[in-house]
JSON list of C-alpha atoms and ligand atoms in Angstrom, two decimals:
[
{"chain": "A", "resi": 1, "resn": "MET", "atom": "CA", "xyz": [-24.41, -8.22, -14.30]},
{"chain": "A", "resi": 2, "resn": "SER", "atom": "CA", "xyz": [-22.38, -5.54, -15.49]},
{"chain": "A", "resi": 3, "resn": "ASP", "atom": "CA", "xyz": [-18.57, -5.43, -16.00]},
{"chain": "A", "resi": 4, "resn": "SER", "atom": "CA", "xyz": [-18.67, -3.06, -12.64]},
{"chain": "A", "resi": 5, "resn": "THR", "atom": "CA", "xyz": [-21.04, -5.42, -10.46]},
{"chain": "A", "resi": 6, "resn": "PRO", "atom": "CA", "xyz": [-19.31, -7.38, -7.70]},
{"chain": "A", "resi": 7, "resn": "SER", "atom": "CA", "xyz": [-19.28, -11.14, -7.86]},
{"chain": "A", "resi": 8, "resn": "THR", "atom": "CA", "xyz": [-18.77, -11.77, -4.07]},
{"chain": "A", "resi": 9, "resn": "GLU", "atom": "CA", "xyz": [-19.00, -9.57, -1.22]},
{"chain": "A", "resi": 10, "resn": "ASN", "atom": "CA", "xyz": [-15.13, -8.49, -0.71]},
{"chain": "A", "resi": 11, "resn": "ILE", "atom": "CA", "xyz": [-13.49, -5.76, -1.53]},
{"chain": "A", "resi": 12, "resn": "VAL", "atom": "CA", "xyz": [-10.00, -6.31, -3.22]},
{"chain": "A", "resi": 13, "resn": "LEU", "atom": "CA", "xyz": [-7.28, -3.73, -3.22]},
{"chain": "A", "resi": 14, "resn": "THR", "atom": "CA", "xyz": [-5.09, -3.69, -5.85]},
{"chain": "A", "resi": 15, "resn": "GLY", "atom": "CA", "xyz": [-2.22, -1.04, -7.00]},
{"chain": "A", "resi": 16, "resn": "PHE", "atom": "CA", "xyz": [1.55, -0.67, -7.12]},
{"chain": "A", "resi": 17, "resn": "MET", "atom": "CA", "xyz": [3.71, -0.65, -4.00]},
{"chain": "A", "resi": 18, "resn": "GLY", "atom": "CA", "xyz": [2.98, 1.77, -1.93]},
{"chain": "A", "resi": 19, "resn": "SER", "atom": "CA", "xyz": [-0.13, 2.98, -3.08]},
{"chain": "A", "resi": 20, "resn": "GLY", "atom": "CA", "xyz": [-1.77, 2.66, 0.40]},
{"chain": "A", "resi": 21, "resn": "LYS", "atom": "CA", "xyz": [-3.42, -0.83, 0.04]},
{"chain": "A", "resi": 22, "resn": "SER", "atom": "CA", "xyz": [-2.54, -2.17, 3.79]},
{"chain": "A", "resi": 23, "resn": "THR", "atom": "CA", "xyz": [-3.45, 1.09, 5.30]},
{"chain": "A", "resi": 24, "resn": "VAL", "atom": "CA", "xyz": [-6.21, 1.88, 3.27]},
{"chain": "A", "resi": 25, "resn": "GLY", "atom": "CA", "xyz": [-7.61, -1.70, 3.70]},
{"chain": "A", "resi": 26, "resn": "ARG", "atom": "CA", "xyz": [-7.46, -2.22, 7.58]},
{"chain": "A", "resi": 27, "resn": "LEU", "atom": "CA", "xyz": [-9.41, 1.57, 8.21]},
{"chain": "A", "resi": 28, "resn": "LEU", "atom": "CA", "xyz": [-11.79, 0.39, 5.46]},
{"chain": "A", "resi": 29, "resn": "ALA", "atom": "CA", "xyz": [-12.35, -3.15, 7.23]},
{"chain": "A", "resi": 30, "resn": "ARG", "atom": "CA", "xyz": [-12.95, -0.97, 10.35]},
{"chain": "A", "resi": 31, "resn": "GLN", "atom": "CA", "xyz": [-15.35, 1.25, 8.86]},
{"chain": "A", "resi": 32, "resn": "LEU", "atom": "CA", "xyz": [-17.15, -1.45, 7.23]},
{"chain": "A", "resi": 33, "resn": "ARG", "atom": "CA", "xyz": [-16.99, -4.25, 9.68]},
{"chain": "A", "resi": 34, "resn": "PHE", "atom": "CA", "xyz": [-15.29, -6.59, 7.46]},
{"chain": "A", "resi": 35, "resn": "GLN", "atom": "CA", "xyz": [-12.26, -8.65, 8.26]},
{"chain": "A", "resi": 36, "resn": "PHE", "atom": "CA", "xyz": [-8.65, -7.51, 6.86]},
{"chain": "A", "resi": 37, "resn": "ILE", "atom": "CA", "xyz": [-6.49, -9.93, 4.91]},
{"chain": "A", "resi": 38, "resn": "ASP", "atom": "CA", "xyz": [-3.19, -9.02, 3.27]},
{"chain": "A", "resi": 39, "resn": "THR", "atom": "CA", "xyz": [-1.76, -11.76, 0.73]},
{"chain": "A", "resi": 40, "resn": "ASP", "atom": "CA", "xyz": [1.81, -10.78, 1.48]},
{"chain": "A", "resi": 41, "resn": "SER", "atom": "CA", "xyz": [1.46, -11.38, 5.09]},
{"chain": "A", "resi": 42, "resn": "LEU", "atom": "CA", "xyz": [-0.38, -14.72, 4.49]},
{"chain": "A", "resi": 43, "resn": "ILE", "atom": "CA", "xyz": [2.27, -16.01, 1.79]},
{"chain": "A", "resi": 44, "resn": "GLU", "atom": "CA", "xyz": [5.13, -15.19, 4.87]},
{"chain": "A", "resi": 45, "resn": "GLU", "atom": "CA", "xyz": [2.77, -16.82, 7.37]},
{"chain": "A", "resi": 46, "resn": "ARG", "atom": "CA", "xyz": [2.92, -20.14, 5.11]},
{"chain": "A", "resi": 47, "resn": "VAL", "atom": "CA", "xyz": [6.31, -20.11, 4.11]},
{"chain": "A", "resi": 48, "resn": "GLY", "atom": "CA", "xyz": [7.36, -19.15, 7.49]},
{"chain": "A", "resi": 49, "resn": "MET", "atom": "CA", "xyz": [9.58, -16.19, 6.05]},
{"chain": "A", "resi": 50, "resn": "GLU", "atom": "CA", "xyz": [9.68, -12.67, 5.05]},
{"chain": "A", "resi": 51, "resn": "VAL", "atom": "CA", "xyz": [8.97, -11.64, 1.45]},
{"chain": "A", "resi": 52, "resn": "ARG", "atom": "CA", "xyz": [12.30, -10.35, 0.77]},
{"chain": "A", "resi": 53, "resn": "ASP", "atom": "CA", "xyz": [13.67, -13.63, 2.22]},
{"chain": "A", "resi": 54, "resn": "ILE", "atom": "CA", "xyz": [11.34, -15.51, -0.17]},
{"chain": "A", "resi": 55, "resn": "PHE", "atom": "CA", "xyz": [12.68, -13.68, -3.17]},
{"chain": "A", "resi": 56, "resn": "ALA", "atom": "CA", "xyz": [16.24, -13.82, -1.96]},
{"chain": "A", "resi": 57, "resn": "LYS", "atom": "CA", "xyz": [16.09, -17.84, -1.26]},
{"chain": "A", "resi": 58, "resn": "HIS", "atom": "CA", "xyz": [13.52, -19.17, -3.91]},
{"chain": "A", "resi": 59, "resn": "GLY", "atom": "CA", "xyz": [13.44, -16.27, -6.53]},
{"chain": "A", "resi": 60, "resn": "GLU", "atom": "CA", "xyz": [10.42, -14.49, -7.99]},
{"chain": "A", "resi": 61, "resn": "THR", "atom": "CA", "xyz": [9.04, -17.82, -9.34]},
{"chain": "A", "resi": 62, "resn": "TYR", "atom": "CA", "xyz": [8.46, -19.29, -6.52]},
{"chain": "A", "resi": 63, "resn": "PHE", "atom": "CA", "xyz": [6.96, -16.02, -5.03]},
{"chain": "A", "resi": 64, "resn": "ARG", "atom": "CA", "xyz": [4.35, -15.97, -7.78]},
{"chain": "A", "resi": 65, "resn": "GLU", "atom": "CA", "xyz": [3.82, -19.57, -7.46]},
{"chain": "A", "resi": 66, "resn": "ARG", "atom": "CA", "xyz": [2.75, -19.22, -3.66]},
{"chain": "A", "resi": 67, "resn": "GLU", "atom": "CA", "xyz": [1.16, -15.85, -4.17]},
{"chain": "A", "resi": 68, "resn": "ASN", "atom": "CA", "xyz": [-1.69, -17.53, -6.51]},
{"chain": "A", "resi": 69, "resn": "ALA", "atom": "CA", "xyz": [-2.24, -20.27, -4.49]},
{"chain": "A", "resi": 70, "resn": "VAL", "atom": "CA", "xyz": [-3.30, -17.98, -1.18]},
{"chain": "A", "resi": 71, "resn": "LEU", "atom": "CA", "xyz": [-5.11, -15.64, -3.95]},
{"chain": "A", "resi": 72, "resn": "GLU", "atom": "CA", "xyz": [-7.21, -19.11, -4.77]},
{"chain": "A", "resi": 73, "resn": "SER", "atom": "CA", "xyz": [-7.48, -19.92, -1.24]},
{"chain": "A", "resi": 74, "resn": "LEU", "atom": "CA", "xyz": [-9.45, -16.82, -0.34]},
{"chain": "A", "resi": 75, "resn": "LEU", "atom": "CA", "xyz": [-12.00, -17.53, -2.85]},
{"chain": "A", "resi": 76, "resn": "ASN", "atom": "CA", "xyz": [-14.62, -18.73, -0.35]},
{"chain": "A", "resi": 77, "resn": "LYS", "atom": "CA", "xyz": [-14.60, -15.64, 1.66]},
{"chain": "A", "resi": 78, "resn": "ARG", "atom": "CA", "xyz": [-16.96, -13.05, 2.12]},
{"chain": "A", "resi": 79, "resn": "ARG", "atom": "CA", "xyz": [-17.15, -9.41, 3.48]},
{"chain": "A", "resi": 80, "resn": "HIS", "atom": "CA", "xyz": [-13.22, -9.09, 3.68]},
{"chain": "A", "resi": 81, "resn": "ILE", "atom": "CA", "xyz": [-11.02, -6.57, 2.58]},
{"chain": "A", "resi": 82, "resn": "ILE", "atom": "CA", "xyz": [-8.18, -8.00, 0.66]},
{"chain": "A", "resi": 83, "resn": "SER", "atom": "CA", "xyz": [-4.86, -6.27, 0.04]},
{"chain": "A", "resi": 84, "resn": "THR", "atom": "CA", "xyz": [-3.11, -7.96, -2.67]},
{"chain": "A", "resi": 85, "resn": "GLY", "atom": "CA", "xyz": [0.83, -7.52, -3.49]},
{"chain": "A", "resi": 86, "resn": "GLY", "atom": "CA", "xyz": [1.76, -5.00, -5.92]},
{"chain": "A", "resi": 87, "resn": "GLY", "atom": "CA", "xyz": [2.69, -7.58, -8.74]},
{"chain": "A", "resi": 88, "resn": "ILE", "atom": "CA", "xyz": [-0.59, -9.84, -8.20]},
{"chain": "A", "resi": 89, "resn": "VAL", "atom": "CA", "xyz": [-1.62, -8.27, -11.78]},
{"chain": "A", "resi": 90, "resn": "THR", "atom": "CA", "xyz": [1.16, -9.41, -13.85]},
{"chain": "A", "resi": 91, "resn": "GLU", "atom": "CA", "xyz": [0.46, -13.17, -13.49]},
{"chain": "A", "resi": 92, "resn": "GLU", "atom": "CA", "xyz": [-2.37, -13.94, -15.88]},
{"chain": "A", "resi": 93, "resn": "ARG", "atom": "CA", "xyz": [-3.62, -16.81, -13.77]},
{"chain": "A", "resi": 94, "resn": "ASN", "atom": "CA", "xyz": [-4.79, -14.19, -11.30]},
{"chain": "A", "resi": 95, "resn": "LEU", "atom": "CA", "xyz": [-6.82, -12.18, -13.02]},
{"chain": "A", "resi": 96, "resn": "GLN", "atom": "CA", "xyz": [-9.84, -14.51, -13.12]},
{"chain": "A", "resi": 97, "resn": "SER", "atom": "CA", "xyz": [-9.71, -15.09, -9.34]},
{"chain": "A", "resi": 98, "resn": "LEU", "atom": "CA", "xyz": [-9.15, -11.11, -8.58]},
{"chain": "A", "resi": 99, "resn": "LYS", "atom": "CA", "xyz": [-12.43, -10.94, -10.06]},
{"chain": "A", "resi": 100, "resn": "LYS", "atom": "CA", "xyz": [-14.26, -14.08, -8.56]},
{"chain": "A", "resi": 101, "resn": "LEU", "atom": "CA", "xyz": [-12.90, -12.27, -5.08]},
{"chain": "A", "resi": 102, "resn": "GLY", "atom": "CA", "xyz": [-14.90, -9.51, -4.86]},
{"chain": "A", "resi": 103, "resn": "TRP", "atom": "CA", "xyz": [-15.21, -5.79, -6.09]},
{"chain": "A", "resi": 104, "resn": "VAL", "atom": "CA", "xyz": [-11.84, -4.86, -7.48]},
{"chain": "A", "resi": 105, "resn": "VAL", "atom": "CA", "xyz": [-10.59, -1.33, -6.48]},
{"chain": "A", "resi": 106, "resn": "LEU", "atom": "CA", "xyz": [-7.30, -0.18, -8.14]},
{"chain": "A", "resi": 107, "resn": "LEU", "atom": "CA", "xyz": [-5.45, 2.88, -5.68]},
{"chain": "A", "resi": 108, "resn": "LYS", "atom": "CA", "xyz": [-3.53, 4.87, -7.73]},
{"chain": "A", "resi": 109, "resn": "ALA", "atom": "CA", "xyz": [-0.92, 7.88, -6.82]},
{"chain": "A", "resi": 110, "resn": "ASP", "atom": "CA", "xyz": [1.65, 9.69, -8.96]},
{"chain": "A", "resi": 111, "resn": "PRO", "atom": "CA", "xyz": [5.19, 8.01, -9.39]},
{"chain": "A", "resi": 112, "resn": "GLU", "atom": "CA", "xyz": [6.98, 10.83, -7.14]},
{"chain": "A", "resi": 113, "resn": "LYS", "atom": "CA", "xyz": [4.37, 10.15, -4.43]},
{"chain": "A", "resi": 114, "resn": "ILE", "atom": "CA", "xyz": [4.69, 7.02, -4.37]},
{"chain": "A", "resi": 115, "resn": "PHE", "atom": "CA", "xyz": [8.50, 6.73, -4.48]},
{"chain": "A", "resi": 116, "resn": "GLU", "atom": "CA", "xyz": [8.45, 8.96, -2.04]},
{"chain": "A", "resi": 117, "resn": "ARG", "atom": "CA", "xyz": [6.63, 6.37, 0.01]},
{"chain": "A", "resi": 118, "resn": "ILE", "atom": "CA", "xyz": [8.28, 3.31, -0.48]},
{"chain": "A", "resi": 119, "resn": "SER", "atom": "CA", "xyz": [11.85, 4.68, -0.49]},
{"chain": "A", "resi": 120, "resn": "ARG", "atom": "CA", "xyz": [11.17, 5.04, 3.06]},
{"chain": "A", "resi": 121, "resn": "ASN", "atom": "CA", "xyz": [10.87, 1.21, 3.19]},
{"chain": "A", "resi": 122, "resn": "LYS", "atom": "CA", "xyz": [13.94, -0.81, 2.60]},
{"chain": "A", "resi": 123, "resn": "LYS", "atom": "CA", "xyz": [11.52, -4.51, 2.48]},
{"chain": "A", "resi": 124, "resn": "ARG", "atom": "CA", "xyz": [10.64, -4.53, -1.45]},
{"chain": "A", "resi": 125, "resn": "PRO", "atom": "CA", "xyz": [12.91, -7.15, -3.02]},
{"chain": "A", "resi": 126, "resn": "LEU", "atom": "CA", "xyz": [12.26, -5.64, -6.63]},
{"chain": "A", "resi": 127, "resn": "LEU", "atom": "CA", "xyz": [13.52, -2.31, -5.53]},
{"chain": "A", "resi": 128, "resn": "ALA", "atom": "CA", "xyz": [16.62, -3.62, -4.09]},
{"chain": "A", "resi": 129, "resn": "THR", "atom": "CA", "xyz": [18.58, -2.33, -7.30]},
{"chain": "A", "resi": 130, "resn": "ASP", "atom": "CA", "xyz": [20.91, 0.34, -8.05]},
{"chain": "A", "resi": 131, "resn": "ASP", "atom": "CA", "xyz": [18.82, 2.81, -9.05]},
{"chain": "A", "resi": 132, "resn": "PRO", "atom": "CA", "xyz": [15.12, 2.23, -6.87]},
{"chain": "A", "resi": 133, "resn": "ARG", "atom": "CA", "xyz": [13.74, 5.23, -8.52]},
{"chain": "A", "resi": 134, "resn": "ALA", "atom": "CA", "xyz": [14.64, 4.14, -12.32]},
{"chain": "A", "resi": 135, "resn": "SER", "atom": "CA", "xyz": [12.67, 0.81, -10.98]},
{"chain": "A", "resi": 136, "resn": "VAL", "atom": "CA", "xyz": [9.90, 2.35, -9.87]},
{"chain": "A", "resi": 137, "resn": "MET", "atom": "CA", "xyz": [8.80, 4.41, -13.04]},
{"chain": "A", "resi": 138, "resn": "GLU", "atom": "CA", "xyz": [9.63, 1.28, -15.22]},
{"chain": "A", "resi": 139, "resn": "LEU", "atom": "CA", "xyz": [7.87, -1.11, -13.20]},
{"chain": "A", "resi": 140, "resn": "LEU", "atom": "CA", "xyz": [4.86, 1.46, -13.00]},
{"chain": "A", "resi": 141, "resn": "GLU", "atom": "CA", "xyz": [4.73, 1.89, -16.34]},
{"chain": "A", "resi": 142, "resn": "LYS", "atom": "CA", "xyz": [4.83, -1.85, -17.45]},
{"chain": "A", "resi": 143, "resn": "ARG", "atom": "CA", "xyz": [2.36, -2.25, -15.12]},
{"chain": "A", "resi": 144, "resn": "ALA", "atom": "CA", "xyz": [-0.44, 0.57, -15.62]},
{"chain": "A", "resi": 145, "resn": "PRO", "atom": "CA", "xyz": [-2.45, -0.86, -18.12]},
{"chain": "A", "resi": 146, "resn": "LEU", "atom": "CA", "xyz": [-2.66, -4.42, -16.44]},
{"chain": "A", "resi": 147, "resn": "TYR", "atom": "CA", "xyz": [-3.74, -2.40, -13.12]},
{"chain": "A", "resi": 148, "resn": "GLU", "atom": "CA", "xyz": [-6.58, -0.69, -14.98]},
{"chain": "A", "resi": 149, "resn": "ALA", "atom": "CA", "xyz": [-7.71, -3.90, -17.14]},
{"chain": "A", "resi": 150, "resn": "ALA", "atom": "CA", "xyz": [-7.98, -5.66, -13.81]},
{"chain": "A", "resi": 151, "resn": "ALA", "atom": "CA", "xyz": [-9.86, -3.12, -11.94]},
{"chain": "A", "resi": 152, "resn": "GLN", "atom": "CA", "xyz": [-13.66, -2.00, -11.54]},
{"chain": "A", "resi": 153, "resn": "PHE", "atom": "CA", "xyz": [-13.32, 0.99, -9.76]},
{"chain": "A", "resi": 154, "resn": "THR", "atom": "CA", "xyz": [-10.19, 3.60, -9.58]},
{"chain": "A", "resi": 155, "resn": "ILE", "atom": "CA", "xyz": [-9.04, 6.11, -7.10]},
{"chain": "A", "resi": 156, "resn": "ASP", "atom": "CA", "xyz": [-6.15, 8.64, -7.18]},
{"chain": "A", "resi": 157, "resn": "SER", "atom": "CA", "xyz": [-4.87, 9.15, -3.73]},
{"chain": "A", "resi": 158, "resn": "SER", "atom": "CA", "xyz": [-2.48, 11.50, -4.63]},
{"chain": "A", "resi": 159, "resn": "ASN", "atom": "CA", "xyz": [-3.74, 14.51, -3.38]},
{"chain": "A", "resi": 160, "resn": "LEU", "atom": "CA", "xyz": [-6.25, 13.01, -0.68]},
{"chain": "A", "resi": 161, "resn": "GLU", "atom": "CA", "xyz": [-5.87, 12.09, 2.78]},
{"chain": "A", "resi": 162, "resn": "VAL", "atom": "CA", "xyz": [-5.82, 8.22, 3.68]},
{"chain": "A", "resi": 163, "resn": "ASP", "atom": "CA", "xyz": [-9.44, 9.09, 5.70]},
{"chain": "A", "resi": 164, "resn": "GLY", "atom": "CA", "xyz": [-10.69, 10.57, 3.01]},
{"chain": "A", "resi": 165, "resn": "VAL", "atom": "CA", "xyz": [-9.96, 7.69, 0.54]},
{"chain": "A", "resi": 166, "resn": "VAL", "atom": "CA", "xyz": [-11.41, 5.06, 2.96]},
{"chain": "A", "resi": 167, "resn": "ASP", "atom": "CA", "xyz": [-14.52, 7.34, 3.33]},
{"chain": "A", "resi": 168, "resn": "LEU", "atom": "CA", "xyz": [-15.01, 7.60, -0.48]},
{"chain": "A", "resi": 169, "resn": "LEU", "atom": "CA", "xyz": [-14.23, 3.95, -1.01]},
{"chain": "A", "resi": 170, "resn": "ALA", "atom": "CA", "xyz": [-16.61, 3.02, 1.99]},
{"chain": "A", "resi": 171, "resn": "LYS", "atom": "CA", "xyz": [-19.58, 5.51, 0.05]},
{"chain": "A", "resi": 172, "resn": "GLU", "atom": "CA", "xyz": [-18.92, 3.74, -3.34]},
{"chain": "A", "resi": 173, "resn": "ALA", "atom": "CA", "xyz": [-19.33, 0.32, -1.79]},
{"chain": "A", "resi": 174, "resn": "ARG", "atom": "CA", "xyz": [-22.37, 1.06, -0.64]},
{"chain": "A", "resi": 175, "resn": "LYS", "atom": "CA", "xyz": [-23.48, 1.89, -4.04]},
{"chain": "A", "resi": 176, "resn": "VAL", "atom": "CA", "xyz": [-22.09, -0.92, -5.61]},
{"chain": "A", "resi": 177, "resn": "PHE", "atom": "CA", "xyz": [-22.98, -3.88, -3.19]},
{"chain": "A", "resi": 178, "resn": "GLY", "atom": "CA", "xyz": [-26.47, -2.19, -2.71]},
{"chain": "A", "resi": 179, "resn": "TRP", "atom": "CA", "xyz": [-26.25, -1.72, 0.89]},
{"chain": "A", "resi": 180, "resn": "ARG", "atom": "CA", "xyz": [-28.73, 0.57, 2.34]},
{"chain": "A", "resi": 181, "resn": "GLN", "atom": "CA", "xyz": [-27.32, 4.21, 3.34]},
{"chain": "A", "resi": 182, "resn": "PRO", "atom": "CA", "xyz": [-26.51, 4.46, 7.50]},
{"chain": "A", "resi": 183, "resn": "ALA", "atom": "CA", "xyz": [-29.28, 6.68, 8.89]},
{"chain": "B", "resi": 1, "resn": "S3P", "atom": "C1", "xyz": [5.53, -6.72, -5.10]},
{"chain": "B", "resi": 1, "resn": "S3P", "atom": "C2", "xyz": [5.09, -6.19, -4.64]},
{"chain": "B", "resi": 1, "resn": "S3P", "atom": "C3", "xyz": [4.72, -6.66, -2.76]},
{"chain": "B", "resi": 1, "resn": "S3P", "atom": "C4", "xyz": [5.27, -7.60, -2.54]},
{"chain": "B", "resi": 1, "resn": "S3P", "atom": "C5", "xyz": [6.70, -8.45, -3.56]},
{"chain": "B", "resi": 1, "resn": "S3P", "atom": "C6", "xyz": [6.46, -7.92, -4.90]},
{"chain": "B", "resi": 1, "resn": "S3P", "atom": "C7", "xyz": [5.50, -6.12, -6.36]},
{"chain": "B", "resi": 1, "resn": "S3P", "atom": "O1", "xyz": [3.56, -6.16, -2.18]},
{"chain": "B", "resi": 1, "resn": "S3P", "atom": "O2", "xyz": [4.17, -8.27, -3.20]},
{"chain": "B", "resi": 1, "resn": "S3P", "atom": "O3", "xyz": [7.56, -7.51, -2.77]},
{"chain": "B", "resi": 1, "resn": "S3P", "atom": "O4", "xyz": [5.64, -7.22, -7.17]},
{"chain": "B", "resi": 1, "resn": "S3P", "atom": "O5", "xyz": [4.87, -5.08, -6.94]},
{"chain": "B", "resi": 1, "resn": "S3P", "atom": "P1", "xyz": [3.36, -4.45, -1.62]},
{"chain": "B", "resi": 1, "resn": "S3P", "atom": "O6", "xyz": [2.76, -4.08, -3.31]},
{"chain": "B", "resi": 1, "resn": "S3P", "atom": "O7", "xyz": [2.46, -4.54, -0.75]},
{"chain": "B", "resi": 1, "resn": "S3P", "atom": "O8", "xyz": [4.70, -3.88, -1.61]}
]
């Protein structure tokens, strides 16, 4: 099996906050008739609190533990699109699970686009700093090699519409999973 052959029939979306994982994931799931799962939503469901409240009340270490537990609990899934939190690649223990889960796709976008998208939403605890732009740039730089190392396929969405990203991924998925092309 080559490094780019997925082990399981799931698609795992990774990438920085604001890279479009959830939006793309929902549409891709619809197109491929897969189920959609978002690890942040599952954590919120299981802990009974929103992500920003989990960070505020229990801290990031606790959040990362819950995130790892959620990831491992998904290992029996098939035909799912799994959208992951932007920090999932920062934990060494998650890397094996990501690969076991399926085809790992990195959604990339240029830093300015990312900042523009996420500055509209105040829910992200890691950006609740005095200088959110600097925080984004710093985290992006630190994480870029981690995303690259974990991914089996990368798509840059900076100059693409969401539908274009979804179509391209659906097409690529057909190839990597060996599905027949639609007539
Ligand atoms: C985080 C990204 C968030 C969420 C949490 C931490 C990160 O998910 O998991 O706020 O460390 O980048 P999104 O990437 O879906 O925003």
